[in-house]
Every structure is written in C-alpha cells, then in structure tokens.
CSV table of C-alpha atoms in Angstrom, one decimal:
chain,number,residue,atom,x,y,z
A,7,UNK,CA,0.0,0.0,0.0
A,8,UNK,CA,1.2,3.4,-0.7
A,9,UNK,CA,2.2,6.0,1.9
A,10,UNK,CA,1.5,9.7,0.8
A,11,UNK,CA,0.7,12.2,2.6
A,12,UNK,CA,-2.2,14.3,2.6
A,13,UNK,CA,-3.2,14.9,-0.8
A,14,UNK,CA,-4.8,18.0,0.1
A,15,UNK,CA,-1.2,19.4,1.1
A,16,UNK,CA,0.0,17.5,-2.5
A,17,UNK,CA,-2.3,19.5,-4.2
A,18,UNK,CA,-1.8,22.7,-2.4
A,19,UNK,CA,1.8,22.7,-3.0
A,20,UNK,CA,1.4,21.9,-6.8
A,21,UNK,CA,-0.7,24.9,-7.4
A,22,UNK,CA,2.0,27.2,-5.5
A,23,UNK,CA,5.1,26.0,-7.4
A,24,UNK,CA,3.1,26.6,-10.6
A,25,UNK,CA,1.9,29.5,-9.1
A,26,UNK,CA,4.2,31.0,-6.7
A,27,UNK,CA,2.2,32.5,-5.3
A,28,UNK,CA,-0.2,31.3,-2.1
A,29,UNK,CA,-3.5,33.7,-3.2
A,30,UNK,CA,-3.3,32.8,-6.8
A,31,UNK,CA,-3.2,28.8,-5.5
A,32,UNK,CA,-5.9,29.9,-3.2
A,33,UNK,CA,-7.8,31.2,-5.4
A,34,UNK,CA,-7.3,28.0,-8.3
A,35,UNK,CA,-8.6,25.9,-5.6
A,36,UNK,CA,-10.8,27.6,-3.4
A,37,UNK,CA,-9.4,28.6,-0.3
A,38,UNK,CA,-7.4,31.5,1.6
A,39,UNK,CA,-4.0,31.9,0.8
A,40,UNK,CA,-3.8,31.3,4.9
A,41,UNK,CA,-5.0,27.5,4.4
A,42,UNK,CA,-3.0,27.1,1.7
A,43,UNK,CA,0.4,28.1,3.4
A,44,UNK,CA,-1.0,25.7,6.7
A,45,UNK,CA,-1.4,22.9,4.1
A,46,UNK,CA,2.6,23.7,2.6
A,47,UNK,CA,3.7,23.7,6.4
A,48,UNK,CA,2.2,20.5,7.0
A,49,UNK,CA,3.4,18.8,4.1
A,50,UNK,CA,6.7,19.8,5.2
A,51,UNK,CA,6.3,18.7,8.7
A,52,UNK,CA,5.4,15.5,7.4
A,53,UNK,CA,8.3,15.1,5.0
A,54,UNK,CA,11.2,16.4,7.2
A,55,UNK,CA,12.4,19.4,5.0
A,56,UNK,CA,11.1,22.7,3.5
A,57,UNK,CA,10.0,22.6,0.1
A,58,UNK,CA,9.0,26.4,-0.1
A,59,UNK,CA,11.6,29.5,0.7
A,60,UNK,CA,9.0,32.3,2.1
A,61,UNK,CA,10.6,36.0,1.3
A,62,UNK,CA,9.4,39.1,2.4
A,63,UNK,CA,7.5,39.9,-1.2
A,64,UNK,CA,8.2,37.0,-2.9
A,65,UNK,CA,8.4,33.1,-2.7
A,66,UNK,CA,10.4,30.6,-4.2
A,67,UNK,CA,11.4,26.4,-4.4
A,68,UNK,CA,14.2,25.5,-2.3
A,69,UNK,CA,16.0,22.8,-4.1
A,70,UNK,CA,13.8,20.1,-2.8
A,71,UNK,CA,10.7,22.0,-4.0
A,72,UNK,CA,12.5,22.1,-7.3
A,73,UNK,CA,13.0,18.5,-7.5
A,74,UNK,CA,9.3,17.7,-6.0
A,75,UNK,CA,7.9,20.3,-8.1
A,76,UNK,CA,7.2,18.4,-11.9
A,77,UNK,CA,7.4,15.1,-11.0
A,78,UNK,CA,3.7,16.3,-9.3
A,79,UNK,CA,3.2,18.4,-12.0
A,80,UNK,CA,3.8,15.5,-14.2
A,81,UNK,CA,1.7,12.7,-12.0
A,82,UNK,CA,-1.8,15.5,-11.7
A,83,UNK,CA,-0.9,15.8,-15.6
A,84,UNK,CA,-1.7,12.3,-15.4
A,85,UNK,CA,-4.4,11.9,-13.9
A,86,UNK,CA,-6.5,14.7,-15.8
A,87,UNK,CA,-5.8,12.7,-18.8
A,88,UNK,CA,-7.9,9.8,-17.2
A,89,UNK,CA,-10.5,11.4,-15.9
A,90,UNK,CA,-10.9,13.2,-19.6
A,91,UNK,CA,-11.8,9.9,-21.0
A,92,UNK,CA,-14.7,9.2,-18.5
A,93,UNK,CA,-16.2,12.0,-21.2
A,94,UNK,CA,-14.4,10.8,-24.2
A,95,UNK,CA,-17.4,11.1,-27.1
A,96,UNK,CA,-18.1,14.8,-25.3
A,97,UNK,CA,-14.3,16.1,-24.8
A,98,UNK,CA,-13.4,15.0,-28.4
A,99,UNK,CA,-16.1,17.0,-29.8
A,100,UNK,CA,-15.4,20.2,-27.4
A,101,UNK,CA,-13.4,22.7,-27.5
A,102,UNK,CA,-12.1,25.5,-25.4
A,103,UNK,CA,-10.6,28.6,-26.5
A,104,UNK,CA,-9.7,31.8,-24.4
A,105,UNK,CA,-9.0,35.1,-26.1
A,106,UNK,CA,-9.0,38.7,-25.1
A,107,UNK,CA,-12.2,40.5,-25.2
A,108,UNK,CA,-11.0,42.2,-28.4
A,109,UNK,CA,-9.5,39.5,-30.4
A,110,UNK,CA,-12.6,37.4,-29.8
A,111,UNK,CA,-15.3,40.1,-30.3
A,112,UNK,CA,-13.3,41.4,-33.7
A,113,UNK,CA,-11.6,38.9,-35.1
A,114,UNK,CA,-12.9,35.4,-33.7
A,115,UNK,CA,-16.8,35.9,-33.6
A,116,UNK,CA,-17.1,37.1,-37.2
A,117,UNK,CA,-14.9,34.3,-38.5
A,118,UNK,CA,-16.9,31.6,-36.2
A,119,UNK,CA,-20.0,31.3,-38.8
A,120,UNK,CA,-17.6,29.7,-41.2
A,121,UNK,CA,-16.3,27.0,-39.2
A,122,UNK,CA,-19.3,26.0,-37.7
A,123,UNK,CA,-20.2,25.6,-41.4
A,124,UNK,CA,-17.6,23.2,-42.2
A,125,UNK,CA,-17.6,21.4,-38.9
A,126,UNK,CA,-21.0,21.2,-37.3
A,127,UNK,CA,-20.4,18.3,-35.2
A,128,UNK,CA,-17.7,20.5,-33.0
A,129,UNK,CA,-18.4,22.5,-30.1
A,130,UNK,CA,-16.9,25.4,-29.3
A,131,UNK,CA,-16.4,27.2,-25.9
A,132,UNK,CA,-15.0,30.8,-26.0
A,133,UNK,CA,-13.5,32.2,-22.9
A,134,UNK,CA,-13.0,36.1,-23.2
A,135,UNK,CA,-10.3,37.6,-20.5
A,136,UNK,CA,-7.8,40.1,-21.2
A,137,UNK,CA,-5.3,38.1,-18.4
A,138,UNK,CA,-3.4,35.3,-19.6
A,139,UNK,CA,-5.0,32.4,-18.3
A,140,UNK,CA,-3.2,28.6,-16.9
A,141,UNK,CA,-4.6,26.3,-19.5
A,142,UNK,CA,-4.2,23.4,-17.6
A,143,UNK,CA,-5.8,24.8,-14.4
A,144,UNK,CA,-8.3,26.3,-16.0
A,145,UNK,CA,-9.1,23.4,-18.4
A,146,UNK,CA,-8.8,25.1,-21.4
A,147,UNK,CA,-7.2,23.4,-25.2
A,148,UNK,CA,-5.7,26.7,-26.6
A,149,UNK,CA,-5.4,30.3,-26.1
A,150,UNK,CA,-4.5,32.7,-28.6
A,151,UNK,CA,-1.9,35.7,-27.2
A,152,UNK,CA,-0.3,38.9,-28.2
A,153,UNK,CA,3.2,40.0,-28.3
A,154,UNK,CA,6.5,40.6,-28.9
A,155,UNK,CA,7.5,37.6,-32.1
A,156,UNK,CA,9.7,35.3,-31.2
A,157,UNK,CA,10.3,31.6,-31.8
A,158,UNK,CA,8.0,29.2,-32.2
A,159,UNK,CA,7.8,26.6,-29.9
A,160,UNK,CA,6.2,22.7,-29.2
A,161,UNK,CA,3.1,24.9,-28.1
A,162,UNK,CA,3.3,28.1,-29.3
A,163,UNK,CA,2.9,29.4,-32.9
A,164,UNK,CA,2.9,32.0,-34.2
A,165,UNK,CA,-0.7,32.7,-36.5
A,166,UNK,CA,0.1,36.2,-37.9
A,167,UNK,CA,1.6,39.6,-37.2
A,168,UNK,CA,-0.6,43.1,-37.1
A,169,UNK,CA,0.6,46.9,-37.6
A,170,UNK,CA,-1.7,49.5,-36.2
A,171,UNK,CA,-3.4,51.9,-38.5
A,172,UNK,CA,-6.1,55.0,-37.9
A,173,UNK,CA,-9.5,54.4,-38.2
A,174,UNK,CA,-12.8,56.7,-38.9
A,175,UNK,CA,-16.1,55.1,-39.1
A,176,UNK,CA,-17.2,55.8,-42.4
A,177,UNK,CA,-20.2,57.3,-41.9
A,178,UNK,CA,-18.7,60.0,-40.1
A,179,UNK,CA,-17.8,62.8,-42.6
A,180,UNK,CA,-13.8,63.3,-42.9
A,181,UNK,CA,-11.9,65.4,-40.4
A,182,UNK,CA,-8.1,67.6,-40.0
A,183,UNK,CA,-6.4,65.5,-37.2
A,184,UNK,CA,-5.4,68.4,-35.5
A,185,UNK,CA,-9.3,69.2,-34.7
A,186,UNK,CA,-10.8,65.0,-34.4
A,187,UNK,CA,-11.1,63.6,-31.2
A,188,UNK,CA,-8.8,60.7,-30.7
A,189,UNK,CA,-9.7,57.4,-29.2
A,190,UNK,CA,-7.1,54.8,-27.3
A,191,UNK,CA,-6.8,52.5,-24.8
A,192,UNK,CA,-4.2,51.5,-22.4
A,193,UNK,CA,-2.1,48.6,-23.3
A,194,UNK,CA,-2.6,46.2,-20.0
A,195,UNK,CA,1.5,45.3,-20.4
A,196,UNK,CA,3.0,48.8,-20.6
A,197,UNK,CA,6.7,47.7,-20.8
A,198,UNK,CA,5.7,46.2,-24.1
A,199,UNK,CA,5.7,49.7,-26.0
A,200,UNK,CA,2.8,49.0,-27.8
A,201,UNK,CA,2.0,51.6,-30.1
A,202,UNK,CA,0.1,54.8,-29.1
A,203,UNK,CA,-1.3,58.2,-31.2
A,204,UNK,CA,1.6,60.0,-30.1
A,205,UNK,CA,4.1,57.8,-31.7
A,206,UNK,CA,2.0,58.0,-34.8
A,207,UNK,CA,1.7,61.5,-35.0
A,208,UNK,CA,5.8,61.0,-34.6
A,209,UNK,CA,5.9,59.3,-37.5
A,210,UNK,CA,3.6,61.6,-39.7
A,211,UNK,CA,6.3,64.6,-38.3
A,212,UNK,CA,3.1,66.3,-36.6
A,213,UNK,CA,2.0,67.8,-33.4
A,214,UNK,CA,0.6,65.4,-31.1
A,215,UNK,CA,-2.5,67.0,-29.9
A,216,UNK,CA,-2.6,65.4,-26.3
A,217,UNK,CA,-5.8,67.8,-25.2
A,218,UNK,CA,-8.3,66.2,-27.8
A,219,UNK,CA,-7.1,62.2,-26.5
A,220,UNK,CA,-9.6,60.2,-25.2
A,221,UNK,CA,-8.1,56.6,-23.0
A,222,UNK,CA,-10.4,53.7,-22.5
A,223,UNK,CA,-9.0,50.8,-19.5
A,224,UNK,CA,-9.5,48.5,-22.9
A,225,UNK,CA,-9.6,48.1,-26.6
A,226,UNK,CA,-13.2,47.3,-26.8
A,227,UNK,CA,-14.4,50.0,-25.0
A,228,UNK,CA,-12.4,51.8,-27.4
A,229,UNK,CA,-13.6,50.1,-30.5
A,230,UNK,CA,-17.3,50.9,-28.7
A,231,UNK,CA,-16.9,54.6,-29.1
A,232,UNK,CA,-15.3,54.6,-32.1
A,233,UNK,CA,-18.5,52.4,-33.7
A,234,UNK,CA,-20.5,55.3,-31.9
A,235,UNK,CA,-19.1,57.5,-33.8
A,236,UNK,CA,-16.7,59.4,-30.7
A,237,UNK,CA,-13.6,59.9,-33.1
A,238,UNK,CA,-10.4,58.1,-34.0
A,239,UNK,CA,-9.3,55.3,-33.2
A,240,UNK,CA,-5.7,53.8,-33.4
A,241,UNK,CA,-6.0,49.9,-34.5
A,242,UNK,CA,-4.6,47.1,-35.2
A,243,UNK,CA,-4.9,45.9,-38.2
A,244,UNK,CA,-6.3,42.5,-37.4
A,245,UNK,CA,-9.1,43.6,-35.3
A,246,UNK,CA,-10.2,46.4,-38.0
A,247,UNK,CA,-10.1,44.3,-40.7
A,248,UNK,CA,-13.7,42.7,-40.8
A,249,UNK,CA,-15.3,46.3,-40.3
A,250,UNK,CA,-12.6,47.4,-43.3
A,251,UNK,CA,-13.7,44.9,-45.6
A,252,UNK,CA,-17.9,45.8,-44.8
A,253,UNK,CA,-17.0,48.9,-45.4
A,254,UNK,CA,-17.9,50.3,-41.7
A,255,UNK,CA,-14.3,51.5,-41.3
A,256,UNK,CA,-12.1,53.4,-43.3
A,257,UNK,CA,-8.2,54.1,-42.9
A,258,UNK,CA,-7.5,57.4,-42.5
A,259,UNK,CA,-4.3,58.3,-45.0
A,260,UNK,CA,-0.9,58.4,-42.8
A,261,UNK,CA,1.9,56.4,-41.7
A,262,UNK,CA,1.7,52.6,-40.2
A,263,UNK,CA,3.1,51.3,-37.4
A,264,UNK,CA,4.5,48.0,-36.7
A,265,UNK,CA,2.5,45.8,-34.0
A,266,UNK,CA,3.1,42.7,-32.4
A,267,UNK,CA,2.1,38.7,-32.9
A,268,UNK,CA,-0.7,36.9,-32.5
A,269,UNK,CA,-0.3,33.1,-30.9
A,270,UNK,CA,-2.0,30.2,-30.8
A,271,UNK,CA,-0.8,28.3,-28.1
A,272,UNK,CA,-1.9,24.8,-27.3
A,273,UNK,CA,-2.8,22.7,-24.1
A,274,UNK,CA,-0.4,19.5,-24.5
A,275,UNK,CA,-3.3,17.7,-22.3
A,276,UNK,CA,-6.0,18.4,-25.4
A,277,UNK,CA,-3.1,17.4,-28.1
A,278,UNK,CA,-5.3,14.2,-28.8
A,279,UNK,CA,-8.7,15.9,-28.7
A,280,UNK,CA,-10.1,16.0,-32.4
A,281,UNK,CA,-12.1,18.8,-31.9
A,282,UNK,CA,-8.7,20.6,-31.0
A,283,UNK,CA,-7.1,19.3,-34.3
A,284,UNK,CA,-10.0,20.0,-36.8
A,285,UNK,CA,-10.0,23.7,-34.8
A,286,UNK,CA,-6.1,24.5,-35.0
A,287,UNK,CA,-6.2,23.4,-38.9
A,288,UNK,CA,-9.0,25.8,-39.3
A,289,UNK,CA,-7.5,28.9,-37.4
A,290,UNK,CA,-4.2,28.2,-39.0
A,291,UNK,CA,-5.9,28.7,-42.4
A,292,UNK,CA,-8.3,31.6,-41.4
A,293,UNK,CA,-4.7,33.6,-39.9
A,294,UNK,CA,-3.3,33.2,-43.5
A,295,UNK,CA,-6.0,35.6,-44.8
A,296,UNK,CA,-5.6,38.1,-42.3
C-alpha cells in the first residue's frame, strides 16, 4: 500500500510552485491563501524538509521544492488525462478557447459562422479575458496571445503579425487630425511599447495634440466609441479588418506602425482531442488571410 501524505497538502503545493504564489493557488482551488500556506507547512512537517523558501515579497522552491515540483506536476498531468476519457465522445467534440475580449469580439466571432459551417459536429467554448489564463488549471485546449515575435515553440505558434493603422467610421464625414477627437486605450503590459497616437503623429512629423485624446481601460471599449461615432481610433490591423472589408471602417491616409504577434498556443493535455485538431487546422488557415 502506498504511503502519501495528505493529498490536500499535494495539491496545495502543486498549485503554488506553478503559481508561486499562495493567493493565486488559493484562489485556483478555493481557499485562503492562509489555508494554503498551513497545508505547505504540513506537508513539510510531514516530510522532514522545507520545500517552499518564504521571502518578504516573494516566494520561491528550495531545491527540494525544485525536484518535487514536476514530478507532481507530471503525475496530476496524469491523472487529468484519465479522468478526460470518462467524457471521451463529449471532450473530443469540445473545445475551449480563451482570447481577449477584443480578439474574440473582432476577429474570432465574425470568422466563427464559417467554421461552424464546415464542422457542425464540433463544439466550441469561448473564454474572453484580457489576463493570460493557466490552460491546464483552468481546463482550457488553446489560447491565442499577443506580443512581442519570437520563436516558435512545441506549443506556441505564431498565427500572424498586425501593424496599427487609424480608423474613422465611415459614416462619419472626414476630419483635419489636429481638430478629431482621438480614441485609445491602455495597453494592460506597458513595458511592451505597444503603439500609441503619439508615436504616430511621430511618424507623420506632426504635433501630437494630447488635449483632444480620449483613454479607455480597454480596446473594446475603445472600438465601442469609435463604432459610436466618438472619433479616431488607433487599431490594429487585425481587429479592423472585418469592419474594413464591410465597409464600416475606413483608414485614415498616414503612416503605419508596426504591432506585435498573434499566438496560438496549445494545451499539451487536449493534443489528442479532435475537436482541438480539426479547430487548430482551421485557425491556421483563417490567420493566412488576415
């Protein structure tokens, strides 16, 4: 028979090496971050040695914790797979996709009625949050993320790049620059540089005029007033281009500025999941277009 110790305390240390962090563990599993450092302490009175090193802001695995760490990772890997196939004939046909509110409400959504066209057998779950969200915690198959290009890797690719152009709605009768209202949002990663008005007016060698900007928390509140009309809006070039091609949008004349990378990145757990495959092949050929 095997002797483990409380799997409760197993658990709990799992999500905090993945983690590091006791709320964010709490909060995966439901329960303070004060149970789950009693549950760490007891696993470690029960094993003889410290497994996490507690610092005044931070934490981190001592070297036991390090060794511990995916060999757990590895065994509740595991057993997720099993449990899957209780559901087999439901999880093959299912899948789960997060995206930013943006990406899914611009790009995604309009480009859904196609696939459900070709494949109406497959379900399709979209989860919208503009944080970046632990697949495997959360159960998800893929996610699609933004940023910086860089190389591709067992579970990441890269689906297409953006640049970020000005938009008018073209209803809206044309405007000077100087006198339009203009419409942004603030990029949730700030250290990324993503690109603003004022580095477009830059770029055109103009005056930035800072008094007539408008800043939403997000992009879609952003794209919201610009569909209402509010002023310009600073895009990318991905989520513009369905209202481009109805004709809803139109690019106002000026320079273009390089964005970043969209990713699809992939769940290992859901690599055997049809649903998962028939979904990637048709994202991968969608992203050609765009």
């Amino acid at each position: 028979m095997r002797k483990l110790p409380p799997l409760n305390a197993i658990r709990a240390f799992e999500a905090v090496a993945r983690r590091l962090s006791f709320a964010d563990a709490g909060d995966e599993l439901g329960v303070t971050a004060t149970a789950i450092s009693h549950q760490i302490r007891h696993l470690e009175a029960y094993l003889g040695f410290q497994l996490i090193e507690r610092r005044p802001r931070q934490i981190a695995l001592t070297p036991a914790g390090q060794e511990l760490f995916p060999k757990l990772q590895m065994a509740f890997d595991t057993l997720g797979e099993a449990f899957a196939m209780l559901d087999k004939d439901v999880e093959q046909s299912l899948v789960r996709v997060t995206a930013t509110y943006a990406f899914a409400e611009r790009w995604l959504v309009p480009r859904l009625t196609g696939f459900f066209e070709q494949h109406p057998d497959i379900r399709v779950e979209v989860e919208t949050d503009d944080a970046i969200l632990d697949l495997r915690a959360d159960r998800l198959d893929l996610a699609i993320r933004y940023g910086p290009q860089t190389a591709a890797t067992e579970h990441a690719e890269v689906l297409f790049s953006d640049r970020f152009i000005p938009l008018r709605l073209a209803s809206q009768p044309e405007a000077d620059l100087q006198e339009s209202r203009l419409l942004g949002f603030r990029w949730r990663n700030a250290d990324m540089g993503g690109p603003v008005w004022e580095d477009w007016f830059k770029a055109a060698g103009e005056p930035f005029p800072a008094e007539r900007m408008t800043r939403f928390s997000d992009e879609s509140s952003a794209f919201n007033a610009l569909d209402r009309g509010l002023g310009l809006l600073l895009s990318s070039s991905a989520l513009a281009d369905e209202g481009l091609q109805s004709g809803r949008y139109q690019q106002v004349p000026g320079p273009e500025l390089l964005g970043f990378a969209f990713y699809l990145v992939r769940n290992p757990l859901s690599r055997n999941k049809q649903g998962v495959r028939v979904f990637t092949d048709w994202i991968r050929e969608a992203a050609k277009e765009s």
